[in-house]
PDB file of C-alpha atoms in Angstrom:
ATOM      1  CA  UNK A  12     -80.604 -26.251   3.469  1.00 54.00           C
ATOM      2  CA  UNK A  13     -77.259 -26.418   5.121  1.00 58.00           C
ATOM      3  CA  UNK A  14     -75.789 -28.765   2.597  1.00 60.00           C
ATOM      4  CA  UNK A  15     -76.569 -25.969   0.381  1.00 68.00           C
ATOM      5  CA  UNK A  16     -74.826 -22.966   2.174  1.00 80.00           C
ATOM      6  CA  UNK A  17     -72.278 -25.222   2.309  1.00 83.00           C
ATOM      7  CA  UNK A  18     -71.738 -25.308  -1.576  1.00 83.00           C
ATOM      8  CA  UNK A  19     -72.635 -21.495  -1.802  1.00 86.00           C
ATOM      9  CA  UNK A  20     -69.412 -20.911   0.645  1.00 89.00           C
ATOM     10  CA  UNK A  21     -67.298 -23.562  -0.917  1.00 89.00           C
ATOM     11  CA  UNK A  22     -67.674 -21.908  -4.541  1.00 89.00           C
ATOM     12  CA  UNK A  23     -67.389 -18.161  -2.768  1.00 90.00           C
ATOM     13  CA  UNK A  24     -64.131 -19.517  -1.294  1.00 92.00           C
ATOM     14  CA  UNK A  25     -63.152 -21.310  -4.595  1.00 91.00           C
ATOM     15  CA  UNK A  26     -63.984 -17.830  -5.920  1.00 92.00           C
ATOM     16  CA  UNK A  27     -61.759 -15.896  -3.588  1.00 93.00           C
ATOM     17  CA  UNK A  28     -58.942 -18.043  -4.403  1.00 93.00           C
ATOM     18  CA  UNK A  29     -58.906 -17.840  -7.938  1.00 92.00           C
ATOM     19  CA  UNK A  30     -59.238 -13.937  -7.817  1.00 92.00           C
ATOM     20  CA  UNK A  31     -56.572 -13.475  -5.530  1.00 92.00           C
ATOM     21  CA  UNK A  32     -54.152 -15.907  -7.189  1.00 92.00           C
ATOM     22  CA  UNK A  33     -55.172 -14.051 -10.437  1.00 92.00           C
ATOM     23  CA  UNK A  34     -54.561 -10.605  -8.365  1.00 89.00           C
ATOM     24  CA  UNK A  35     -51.458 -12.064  -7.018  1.00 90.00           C
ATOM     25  CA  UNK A  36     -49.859 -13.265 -10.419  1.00 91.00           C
ATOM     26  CA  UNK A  37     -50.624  -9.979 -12.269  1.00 88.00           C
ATOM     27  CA  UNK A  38     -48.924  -8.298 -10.405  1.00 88.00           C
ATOM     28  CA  UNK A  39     -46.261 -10.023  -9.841  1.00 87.00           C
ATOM     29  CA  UNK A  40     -46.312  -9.801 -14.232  1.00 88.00           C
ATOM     30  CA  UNK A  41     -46.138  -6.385 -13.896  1.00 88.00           C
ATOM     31  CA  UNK A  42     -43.374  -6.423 -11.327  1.00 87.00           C
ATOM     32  CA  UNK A  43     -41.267  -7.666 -14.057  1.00 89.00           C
ATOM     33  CA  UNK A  44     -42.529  -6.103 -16.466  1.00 91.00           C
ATOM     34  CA  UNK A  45     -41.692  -3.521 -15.112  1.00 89.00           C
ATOM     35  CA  UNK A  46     -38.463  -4.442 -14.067  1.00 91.00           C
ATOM     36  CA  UNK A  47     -37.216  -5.678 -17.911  1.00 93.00           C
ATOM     37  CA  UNK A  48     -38.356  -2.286 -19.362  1.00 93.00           C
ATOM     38  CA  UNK A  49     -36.362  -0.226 -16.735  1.00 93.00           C
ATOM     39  CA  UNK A  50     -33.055  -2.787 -17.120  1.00 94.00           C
ATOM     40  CA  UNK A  51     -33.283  -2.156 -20.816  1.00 96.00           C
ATOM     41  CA  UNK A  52     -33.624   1.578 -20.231  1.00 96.00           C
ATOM     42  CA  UNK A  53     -31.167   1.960 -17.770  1.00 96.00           C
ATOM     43  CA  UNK A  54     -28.438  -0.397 -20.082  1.00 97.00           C
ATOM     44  CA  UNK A  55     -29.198   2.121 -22.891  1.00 97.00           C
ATOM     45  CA  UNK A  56     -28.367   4.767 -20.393  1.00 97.00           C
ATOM     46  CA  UNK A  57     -25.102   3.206 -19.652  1.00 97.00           C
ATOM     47  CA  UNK A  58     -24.220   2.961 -23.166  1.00 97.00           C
ATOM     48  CA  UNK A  59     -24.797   6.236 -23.636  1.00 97.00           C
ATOM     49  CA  UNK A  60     -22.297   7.128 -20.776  1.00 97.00           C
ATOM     50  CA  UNK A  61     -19.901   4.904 -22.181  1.00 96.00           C
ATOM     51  CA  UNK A  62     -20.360   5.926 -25.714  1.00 96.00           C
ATOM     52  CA  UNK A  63     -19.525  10.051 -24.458  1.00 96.00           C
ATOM     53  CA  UNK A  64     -16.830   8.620 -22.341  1.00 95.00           C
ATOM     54  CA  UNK A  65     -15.171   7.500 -25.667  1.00 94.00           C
ATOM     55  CA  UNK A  66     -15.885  10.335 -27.261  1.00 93.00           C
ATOM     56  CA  UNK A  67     -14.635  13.039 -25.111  1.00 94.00           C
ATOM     57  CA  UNK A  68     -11.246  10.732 -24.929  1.00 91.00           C
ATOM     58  CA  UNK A  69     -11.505  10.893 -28.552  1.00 91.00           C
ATOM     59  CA  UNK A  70     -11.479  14.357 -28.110  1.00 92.00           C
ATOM     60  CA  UNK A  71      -9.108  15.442 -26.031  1.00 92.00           C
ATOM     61  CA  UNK A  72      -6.795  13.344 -27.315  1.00 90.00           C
ATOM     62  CA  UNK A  73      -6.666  15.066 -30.888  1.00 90.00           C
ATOM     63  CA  UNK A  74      -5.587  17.541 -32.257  1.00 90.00           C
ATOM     64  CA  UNK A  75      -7.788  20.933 -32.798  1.00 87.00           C
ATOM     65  CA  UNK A  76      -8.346  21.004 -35.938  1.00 84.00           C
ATOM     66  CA  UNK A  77     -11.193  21.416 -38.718  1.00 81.00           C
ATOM     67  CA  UNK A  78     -13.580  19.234 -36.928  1.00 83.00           C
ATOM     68  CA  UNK A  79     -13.137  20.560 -33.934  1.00 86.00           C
ATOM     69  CA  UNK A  80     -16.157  22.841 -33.611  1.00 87.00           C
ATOM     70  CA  UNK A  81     -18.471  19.287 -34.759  1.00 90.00           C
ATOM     71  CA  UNK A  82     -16.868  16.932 -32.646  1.00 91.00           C
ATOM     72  CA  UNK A  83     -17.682  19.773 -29.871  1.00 92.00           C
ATOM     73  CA  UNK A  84     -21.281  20.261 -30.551  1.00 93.00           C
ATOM     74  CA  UNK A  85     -21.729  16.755 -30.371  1.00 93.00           C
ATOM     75  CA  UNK A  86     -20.523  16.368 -27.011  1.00 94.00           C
ATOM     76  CA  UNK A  87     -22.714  18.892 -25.627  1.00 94.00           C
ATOM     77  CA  UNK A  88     -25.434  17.554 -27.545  1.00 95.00           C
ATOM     78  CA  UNK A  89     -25.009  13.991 -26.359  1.00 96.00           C
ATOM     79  CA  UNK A  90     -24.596  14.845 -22.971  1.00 96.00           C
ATOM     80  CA  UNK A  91     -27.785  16.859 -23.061  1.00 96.00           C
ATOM     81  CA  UNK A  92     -29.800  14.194 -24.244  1.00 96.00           C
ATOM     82  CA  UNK A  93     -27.852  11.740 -21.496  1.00 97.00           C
ATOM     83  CA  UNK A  94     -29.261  14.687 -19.088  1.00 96.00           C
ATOM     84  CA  UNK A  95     -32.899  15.002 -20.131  1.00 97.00           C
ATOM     85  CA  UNK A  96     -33.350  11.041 -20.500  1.00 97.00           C
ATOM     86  CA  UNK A  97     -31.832  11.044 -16.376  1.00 97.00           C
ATOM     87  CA  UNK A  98     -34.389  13.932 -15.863  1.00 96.00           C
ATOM     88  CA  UNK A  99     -37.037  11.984 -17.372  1.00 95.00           C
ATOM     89  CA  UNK A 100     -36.280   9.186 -15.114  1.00 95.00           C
ATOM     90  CA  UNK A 101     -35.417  10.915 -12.211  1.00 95.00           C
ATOM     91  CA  UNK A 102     -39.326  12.041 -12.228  1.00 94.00           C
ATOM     92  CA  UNK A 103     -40.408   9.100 -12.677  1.00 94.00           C
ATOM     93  CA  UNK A 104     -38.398   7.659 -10.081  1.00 94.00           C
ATOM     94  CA  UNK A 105     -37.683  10.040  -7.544  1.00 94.00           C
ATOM     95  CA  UNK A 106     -35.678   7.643  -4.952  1.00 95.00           C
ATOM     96  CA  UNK A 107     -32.995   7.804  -7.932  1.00 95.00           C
ATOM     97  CA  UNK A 108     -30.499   9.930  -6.973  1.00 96.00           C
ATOM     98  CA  UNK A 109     -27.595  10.643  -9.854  1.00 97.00           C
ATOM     99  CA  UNK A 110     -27.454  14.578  -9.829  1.00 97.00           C
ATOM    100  CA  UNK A 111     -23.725  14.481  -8.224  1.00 97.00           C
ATOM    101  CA  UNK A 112     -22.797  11.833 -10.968  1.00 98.00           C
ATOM    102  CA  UNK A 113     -24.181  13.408 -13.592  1.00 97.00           C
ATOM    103  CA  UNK A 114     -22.344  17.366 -12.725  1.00 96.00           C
ATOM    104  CA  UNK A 115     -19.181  15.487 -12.015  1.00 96.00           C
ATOM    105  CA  UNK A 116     -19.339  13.582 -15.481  1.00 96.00           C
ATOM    106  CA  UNK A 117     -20.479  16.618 -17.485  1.00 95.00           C
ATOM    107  CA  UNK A 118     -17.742  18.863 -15.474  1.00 95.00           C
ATOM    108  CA  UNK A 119     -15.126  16.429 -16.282  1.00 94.00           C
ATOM    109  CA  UNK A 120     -16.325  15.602 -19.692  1.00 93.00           C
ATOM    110  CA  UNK A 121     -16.382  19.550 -20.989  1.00 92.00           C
ATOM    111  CA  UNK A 122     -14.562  21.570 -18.416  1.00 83.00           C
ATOM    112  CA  UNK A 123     -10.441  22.539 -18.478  1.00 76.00           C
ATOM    113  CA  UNK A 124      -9.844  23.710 -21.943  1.00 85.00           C
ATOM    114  CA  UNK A 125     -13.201  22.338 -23.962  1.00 90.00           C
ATOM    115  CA  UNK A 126     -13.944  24.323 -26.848  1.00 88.00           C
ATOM    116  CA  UNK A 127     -10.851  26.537 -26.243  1.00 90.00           C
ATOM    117  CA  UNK A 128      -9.415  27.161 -29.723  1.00 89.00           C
ATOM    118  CA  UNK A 129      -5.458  26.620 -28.054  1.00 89.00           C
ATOM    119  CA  UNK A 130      -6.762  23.173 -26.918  1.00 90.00           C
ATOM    120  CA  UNK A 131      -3.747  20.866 -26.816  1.00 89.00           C
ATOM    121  CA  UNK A 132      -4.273  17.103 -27.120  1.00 91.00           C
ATOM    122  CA  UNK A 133      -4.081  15.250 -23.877  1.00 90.00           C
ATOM    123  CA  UNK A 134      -1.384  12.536 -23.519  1.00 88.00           C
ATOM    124  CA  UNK A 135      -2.817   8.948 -23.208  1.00 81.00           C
ATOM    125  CA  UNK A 136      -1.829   8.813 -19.763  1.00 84.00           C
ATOM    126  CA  UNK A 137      -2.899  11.729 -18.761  1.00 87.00           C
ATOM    127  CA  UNK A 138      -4.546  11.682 -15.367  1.00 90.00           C
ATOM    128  CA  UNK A 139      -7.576  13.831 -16.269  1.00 90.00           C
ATOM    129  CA  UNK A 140      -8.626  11.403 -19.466  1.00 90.00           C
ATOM    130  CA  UNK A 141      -8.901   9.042 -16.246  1.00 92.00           C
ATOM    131  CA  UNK A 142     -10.935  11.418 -14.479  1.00 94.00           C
ATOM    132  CA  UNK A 143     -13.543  11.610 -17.467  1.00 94.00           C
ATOM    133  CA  UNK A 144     -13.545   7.592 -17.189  1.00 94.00           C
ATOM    134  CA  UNK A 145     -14.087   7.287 -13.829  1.00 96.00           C
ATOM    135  CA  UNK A 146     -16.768   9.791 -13.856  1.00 97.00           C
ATOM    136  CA  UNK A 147     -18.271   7.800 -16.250  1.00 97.00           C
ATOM    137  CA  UNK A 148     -17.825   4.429 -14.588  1.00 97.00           C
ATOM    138  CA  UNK A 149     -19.211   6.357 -11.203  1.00 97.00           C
ATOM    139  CA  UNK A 150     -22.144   7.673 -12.884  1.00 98.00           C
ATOM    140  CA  UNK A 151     -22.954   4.099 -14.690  1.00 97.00           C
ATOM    141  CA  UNK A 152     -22.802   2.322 -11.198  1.00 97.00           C
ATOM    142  CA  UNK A 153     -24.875   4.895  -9.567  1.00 97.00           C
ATOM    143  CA  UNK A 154     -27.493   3.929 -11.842  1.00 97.00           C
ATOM    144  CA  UNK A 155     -26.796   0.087 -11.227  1.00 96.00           C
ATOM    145  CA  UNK A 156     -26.940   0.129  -7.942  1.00 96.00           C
ATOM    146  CA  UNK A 157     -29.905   2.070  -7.532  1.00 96.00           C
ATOM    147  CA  UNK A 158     -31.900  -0.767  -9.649  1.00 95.00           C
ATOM    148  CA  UNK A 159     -30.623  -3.737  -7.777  1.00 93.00           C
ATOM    149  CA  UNK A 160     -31.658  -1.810  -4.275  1.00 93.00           C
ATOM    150  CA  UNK A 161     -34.988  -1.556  -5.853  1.00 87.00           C
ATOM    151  CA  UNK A 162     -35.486  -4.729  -7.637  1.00 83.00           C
ATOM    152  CA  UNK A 163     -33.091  -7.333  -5.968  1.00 74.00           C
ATOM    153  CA  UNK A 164     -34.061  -7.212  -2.481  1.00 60.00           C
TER     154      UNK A 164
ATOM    155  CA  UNK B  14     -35.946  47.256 -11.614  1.00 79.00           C
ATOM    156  CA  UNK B  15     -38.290  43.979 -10.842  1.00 94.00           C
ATOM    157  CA  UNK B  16     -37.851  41.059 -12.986  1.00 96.00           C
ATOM    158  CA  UNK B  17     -36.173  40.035 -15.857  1.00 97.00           C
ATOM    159  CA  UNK B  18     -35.722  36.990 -18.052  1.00 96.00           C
ATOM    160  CA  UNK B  19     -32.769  35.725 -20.406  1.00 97.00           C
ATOM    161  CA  UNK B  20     -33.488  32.254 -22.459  1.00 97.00           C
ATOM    162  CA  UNK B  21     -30.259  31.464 -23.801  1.00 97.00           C
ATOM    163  CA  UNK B  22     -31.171  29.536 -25.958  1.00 97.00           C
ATOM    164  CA  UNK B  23     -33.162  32.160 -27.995  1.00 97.00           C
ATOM    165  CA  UNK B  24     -31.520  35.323 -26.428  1.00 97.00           C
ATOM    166  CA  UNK B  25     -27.596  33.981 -27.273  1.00 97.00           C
ATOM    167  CA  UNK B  26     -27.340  30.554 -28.241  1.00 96.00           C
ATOM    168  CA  UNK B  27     -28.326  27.659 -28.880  1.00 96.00           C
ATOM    169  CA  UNK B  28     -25.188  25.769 -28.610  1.00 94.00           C
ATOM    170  CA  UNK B  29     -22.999  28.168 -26.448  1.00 95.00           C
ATOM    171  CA  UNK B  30     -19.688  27.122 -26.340  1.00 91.00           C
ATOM    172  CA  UNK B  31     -16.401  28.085 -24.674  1.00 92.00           C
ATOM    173  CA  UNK B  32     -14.851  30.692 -22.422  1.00 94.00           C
ATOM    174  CA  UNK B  33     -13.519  33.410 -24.290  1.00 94.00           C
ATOM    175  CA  UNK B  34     -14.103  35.219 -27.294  1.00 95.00           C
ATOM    176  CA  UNK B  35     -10.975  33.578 -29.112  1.00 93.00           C
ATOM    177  CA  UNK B  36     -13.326  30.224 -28.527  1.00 92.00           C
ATOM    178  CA  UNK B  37     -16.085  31.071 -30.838  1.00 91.00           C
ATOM    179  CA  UNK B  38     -18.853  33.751 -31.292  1.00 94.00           C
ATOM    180  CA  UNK B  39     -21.064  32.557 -28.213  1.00 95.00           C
ATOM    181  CA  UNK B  40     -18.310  31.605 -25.476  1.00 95.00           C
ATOM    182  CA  UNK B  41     -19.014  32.782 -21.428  1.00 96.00           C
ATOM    183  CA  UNK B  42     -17.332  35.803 -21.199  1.00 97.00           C
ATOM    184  CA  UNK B  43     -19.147  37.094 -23.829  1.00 98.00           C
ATOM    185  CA  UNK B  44     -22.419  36.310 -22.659  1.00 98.00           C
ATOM    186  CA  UNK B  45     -21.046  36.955 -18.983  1.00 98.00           C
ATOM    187  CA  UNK B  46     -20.175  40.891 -20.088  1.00 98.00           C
ATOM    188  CA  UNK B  47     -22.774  41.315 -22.515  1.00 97.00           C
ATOM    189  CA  UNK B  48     -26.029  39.590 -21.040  1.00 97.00           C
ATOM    190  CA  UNK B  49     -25.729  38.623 -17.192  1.00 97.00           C
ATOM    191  CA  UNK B  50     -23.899  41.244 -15.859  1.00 97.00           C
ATOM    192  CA  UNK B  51     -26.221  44.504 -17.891  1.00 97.00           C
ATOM    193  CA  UNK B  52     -29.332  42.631 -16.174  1.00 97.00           C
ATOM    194  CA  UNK B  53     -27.981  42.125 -12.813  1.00 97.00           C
ATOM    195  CA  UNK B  54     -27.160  45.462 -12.991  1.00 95.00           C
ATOM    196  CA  UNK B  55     -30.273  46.697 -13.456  1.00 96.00           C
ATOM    197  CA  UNK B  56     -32.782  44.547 -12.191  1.00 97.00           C
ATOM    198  CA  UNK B  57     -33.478  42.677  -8.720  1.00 96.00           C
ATOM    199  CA  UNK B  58     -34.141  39.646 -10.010  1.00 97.00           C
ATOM    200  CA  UNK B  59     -32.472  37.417 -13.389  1.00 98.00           C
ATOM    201  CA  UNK B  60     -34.276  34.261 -14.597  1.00 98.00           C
ATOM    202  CA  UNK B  61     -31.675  32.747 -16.929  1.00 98.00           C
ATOM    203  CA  UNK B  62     -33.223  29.660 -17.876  1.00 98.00           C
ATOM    204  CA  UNK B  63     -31.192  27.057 -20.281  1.00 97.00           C
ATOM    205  CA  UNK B  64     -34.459  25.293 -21.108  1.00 96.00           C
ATOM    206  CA  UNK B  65     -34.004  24.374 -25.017  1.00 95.00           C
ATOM    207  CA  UNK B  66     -30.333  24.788 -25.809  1.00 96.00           C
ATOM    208  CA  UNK B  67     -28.306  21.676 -26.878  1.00 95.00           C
ATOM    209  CA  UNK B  68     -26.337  21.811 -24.429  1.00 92.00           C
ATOM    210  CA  UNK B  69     -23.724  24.048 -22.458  1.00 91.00           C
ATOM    211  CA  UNK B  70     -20.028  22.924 -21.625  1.00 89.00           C
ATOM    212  CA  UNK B  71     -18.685  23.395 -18.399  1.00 91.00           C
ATOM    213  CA  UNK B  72     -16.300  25.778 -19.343  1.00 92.00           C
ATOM    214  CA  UNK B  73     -18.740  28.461 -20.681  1.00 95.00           C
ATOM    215  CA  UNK B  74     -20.665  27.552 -17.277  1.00 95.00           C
ATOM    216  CA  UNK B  75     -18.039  28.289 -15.239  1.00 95.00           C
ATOM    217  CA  UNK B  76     -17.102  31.242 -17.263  1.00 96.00           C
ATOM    218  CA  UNK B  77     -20.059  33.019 -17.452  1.00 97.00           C
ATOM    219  CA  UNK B  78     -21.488  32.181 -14.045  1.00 97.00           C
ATOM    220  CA  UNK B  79     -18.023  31.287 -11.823  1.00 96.00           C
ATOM    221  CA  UNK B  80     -16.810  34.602 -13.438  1.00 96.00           C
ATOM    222  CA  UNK B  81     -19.657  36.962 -12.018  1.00 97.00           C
ATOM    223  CA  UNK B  82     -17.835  35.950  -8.589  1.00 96.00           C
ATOM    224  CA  UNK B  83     -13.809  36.141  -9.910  1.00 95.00           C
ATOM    225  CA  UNK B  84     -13.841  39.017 -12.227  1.00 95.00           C
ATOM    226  CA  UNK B  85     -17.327  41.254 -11.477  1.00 95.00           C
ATOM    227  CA  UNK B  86     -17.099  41.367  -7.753  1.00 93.00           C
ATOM    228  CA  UNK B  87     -20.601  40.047  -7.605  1.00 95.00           C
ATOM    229  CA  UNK B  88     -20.843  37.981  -3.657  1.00 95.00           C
ATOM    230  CA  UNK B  89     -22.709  34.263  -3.189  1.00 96.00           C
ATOM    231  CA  UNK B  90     -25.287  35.763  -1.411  1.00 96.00           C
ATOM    232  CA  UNK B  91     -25.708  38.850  -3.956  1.00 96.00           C
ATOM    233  CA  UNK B  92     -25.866  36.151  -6.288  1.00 97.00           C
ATOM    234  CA  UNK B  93     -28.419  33.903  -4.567  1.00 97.00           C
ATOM    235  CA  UNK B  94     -30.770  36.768  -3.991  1.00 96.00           C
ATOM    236  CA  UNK B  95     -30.676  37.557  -7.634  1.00 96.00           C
ATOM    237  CA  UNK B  96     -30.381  35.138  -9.988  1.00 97.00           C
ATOM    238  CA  UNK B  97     -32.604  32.491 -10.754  1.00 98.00           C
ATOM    239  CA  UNK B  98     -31.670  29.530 -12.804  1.00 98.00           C
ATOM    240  CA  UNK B  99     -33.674  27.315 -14.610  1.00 98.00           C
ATOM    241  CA  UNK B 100     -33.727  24.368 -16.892  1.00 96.00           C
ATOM    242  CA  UNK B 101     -35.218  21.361 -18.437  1.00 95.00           C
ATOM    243  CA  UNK B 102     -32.610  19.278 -16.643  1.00 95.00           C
ATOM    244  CA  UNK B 103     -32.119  20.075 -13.255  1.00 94.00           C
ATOM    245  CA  UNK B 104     -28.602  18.943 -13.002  1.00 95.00           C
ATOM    246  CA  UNK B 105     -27.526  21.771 -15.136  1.00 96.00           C
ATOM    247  CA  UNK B 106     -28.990  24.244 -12.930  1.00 97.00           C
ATOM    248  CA  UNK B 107     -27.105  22.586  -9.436  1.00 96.00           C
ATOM    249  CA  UNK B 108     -23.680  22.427 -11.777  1.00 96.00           C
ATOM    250  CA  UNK B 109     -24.079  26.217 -12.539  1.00 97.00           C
ATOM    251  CA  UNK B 110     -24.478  27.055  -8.560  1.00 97.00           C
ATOM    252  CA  UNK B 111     -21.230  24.535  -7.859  1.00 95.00           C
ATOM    253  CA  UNK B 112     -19.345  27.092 -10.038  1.00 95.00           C
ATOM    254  CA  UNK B 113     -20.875  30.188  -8.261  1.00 96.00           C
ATOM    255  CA  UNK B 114     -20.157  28.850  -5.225  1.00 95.00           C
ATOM    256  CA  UNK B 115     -16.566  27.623  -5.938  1.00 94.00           C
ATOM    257  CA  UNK B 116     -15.435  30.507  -7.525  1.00 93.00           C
ATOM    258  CA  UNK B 117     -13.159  32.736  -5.553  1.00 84.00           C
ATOM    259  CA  UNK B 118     -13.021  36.247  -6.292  1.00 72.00           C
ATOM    260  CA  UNK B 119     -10.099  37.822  -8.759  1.00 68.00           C
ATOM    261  CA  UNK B 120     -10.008  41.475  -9.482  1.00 52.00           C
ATOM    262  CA  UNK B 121     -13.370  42.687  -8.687  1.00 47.00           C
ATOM    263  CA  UNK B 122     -14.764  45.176 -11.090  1.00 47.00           C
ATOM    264  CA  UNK B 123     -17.267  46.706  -9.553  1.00 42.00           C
TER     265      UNK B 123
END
């Protein structure tokens, strides 16, 4: 009889073990799962940021002229996608903080003279094409940072 | 009086754009005269809500909201017992109070 509660443990144990190391594994799958799909969403982000950046340089540094009102709408447009997809993500994730970055982007991207019909191009050097840039770098490394706190601790 | 609601994106525009009326057809001044300040005029309380438009630049933000403060003699406070702003992306919604809040006031109106 003992010998055989012996066994009966041994195999609960053996049990235990391979749950929990199956338990243990999965999630530690998911983990990084997890992680992966929230890099790739969060580079997309970034490109997105980057790809207005260039855009609203584009911009102001032209002339007004026949495509003005297209090249405007797009702006707008692309930076309220860039706001719903942060929206989305912020609800998802609601230790991720970018409000600040994202009105100080937006602001800088589409405030002064956007859409004004006596909009003068910008020089190249001008200091407020580097305000929309490092708006846009700021906001990017918001979102950066934010995933290495979470995921590289 | 009681409450009132203004979508902008159905009530004005879609795509507003602009500060004055030299911008374009649906710039901030425009909607400023013509839509914000009627209703806060005779109502308590203003939902604007921007859920649905593609978009607003900052300088028909600034226009139509910062303006209520620099050229209508509206106060902060007036302001934050009146209006309520809404959207499908919050950020838009703390942008538009930045401008309320920065604004300093021009030639009040009224």
């Amino acid at each position: 009889m003992p010998a055989i509660e012996y066994r009966d443990i041994a195999a609960t144990v053996q049990l235990l073990i391979i749950i929990g190391g199956w338990f243990f594994i999965a999630r530690d799958n998911d983990r990084r799962e997890r992680r992966k799909e929230l890099r790739l969403t969060l580079n997309e982000l970034i490109k997105q940021v980057h790809n207005l950046e260039f855009e609203a340089i584009a911009y102001f540094g032209a002339p007004n002229d026949d495509g003005e009102a297209l090249r405007t709408a797009n702006l707008q447009r692309g930076l309220k996608r860039l706001g719903l997809s942060l929206q989305r993500l912020r609800d998802l994730n609601p230790d991720l903080v970018v409000t600040p970055q994202l009105v100080r982007f937006r602001h800088r991207m589409t405030y002064y003279d956007f859409g004004a019909a006596d909009r003068v191009p910008w020089h190249v050097n001008d200091a407020q094409l580097q305000e929309i840039m490092i708006a846009g770098h700021e906001l990017a490394a918001v979102m950066d940072k934010w995933f290495y706190s979470k995921y590289d601790r | 009086m009681g409450t009132t609601m203004l979508m902008i994106a159905t009530d004005f525009a879609k795509l507003p754009v602009g500060r004055y009326p030299k911008d374009g057809p649906f710039n901030g001044e425009k909607f400023r005269l013509e839509f914000l300040v009627p209703k806060l005029k005779d109502f308590d309380r203003v939902v604007v809500d921007l859920t649905g438009t593609l978009g607003a630049g900052s300088s028909f933000l600034d226009e139509a909201f910062g303006g209520l403060i620099r050229d209508e003699g509206f106060t902060v406070s007036q302001l934050e017992g009146k209006l309520d702003i809404r959207s499908d992306d919050d950020s838009e919604v703390v942008q538009i109070w930045e401008y309320i809040r920065s604004a300093r006031a021009r030639n009040a109106r009224h």
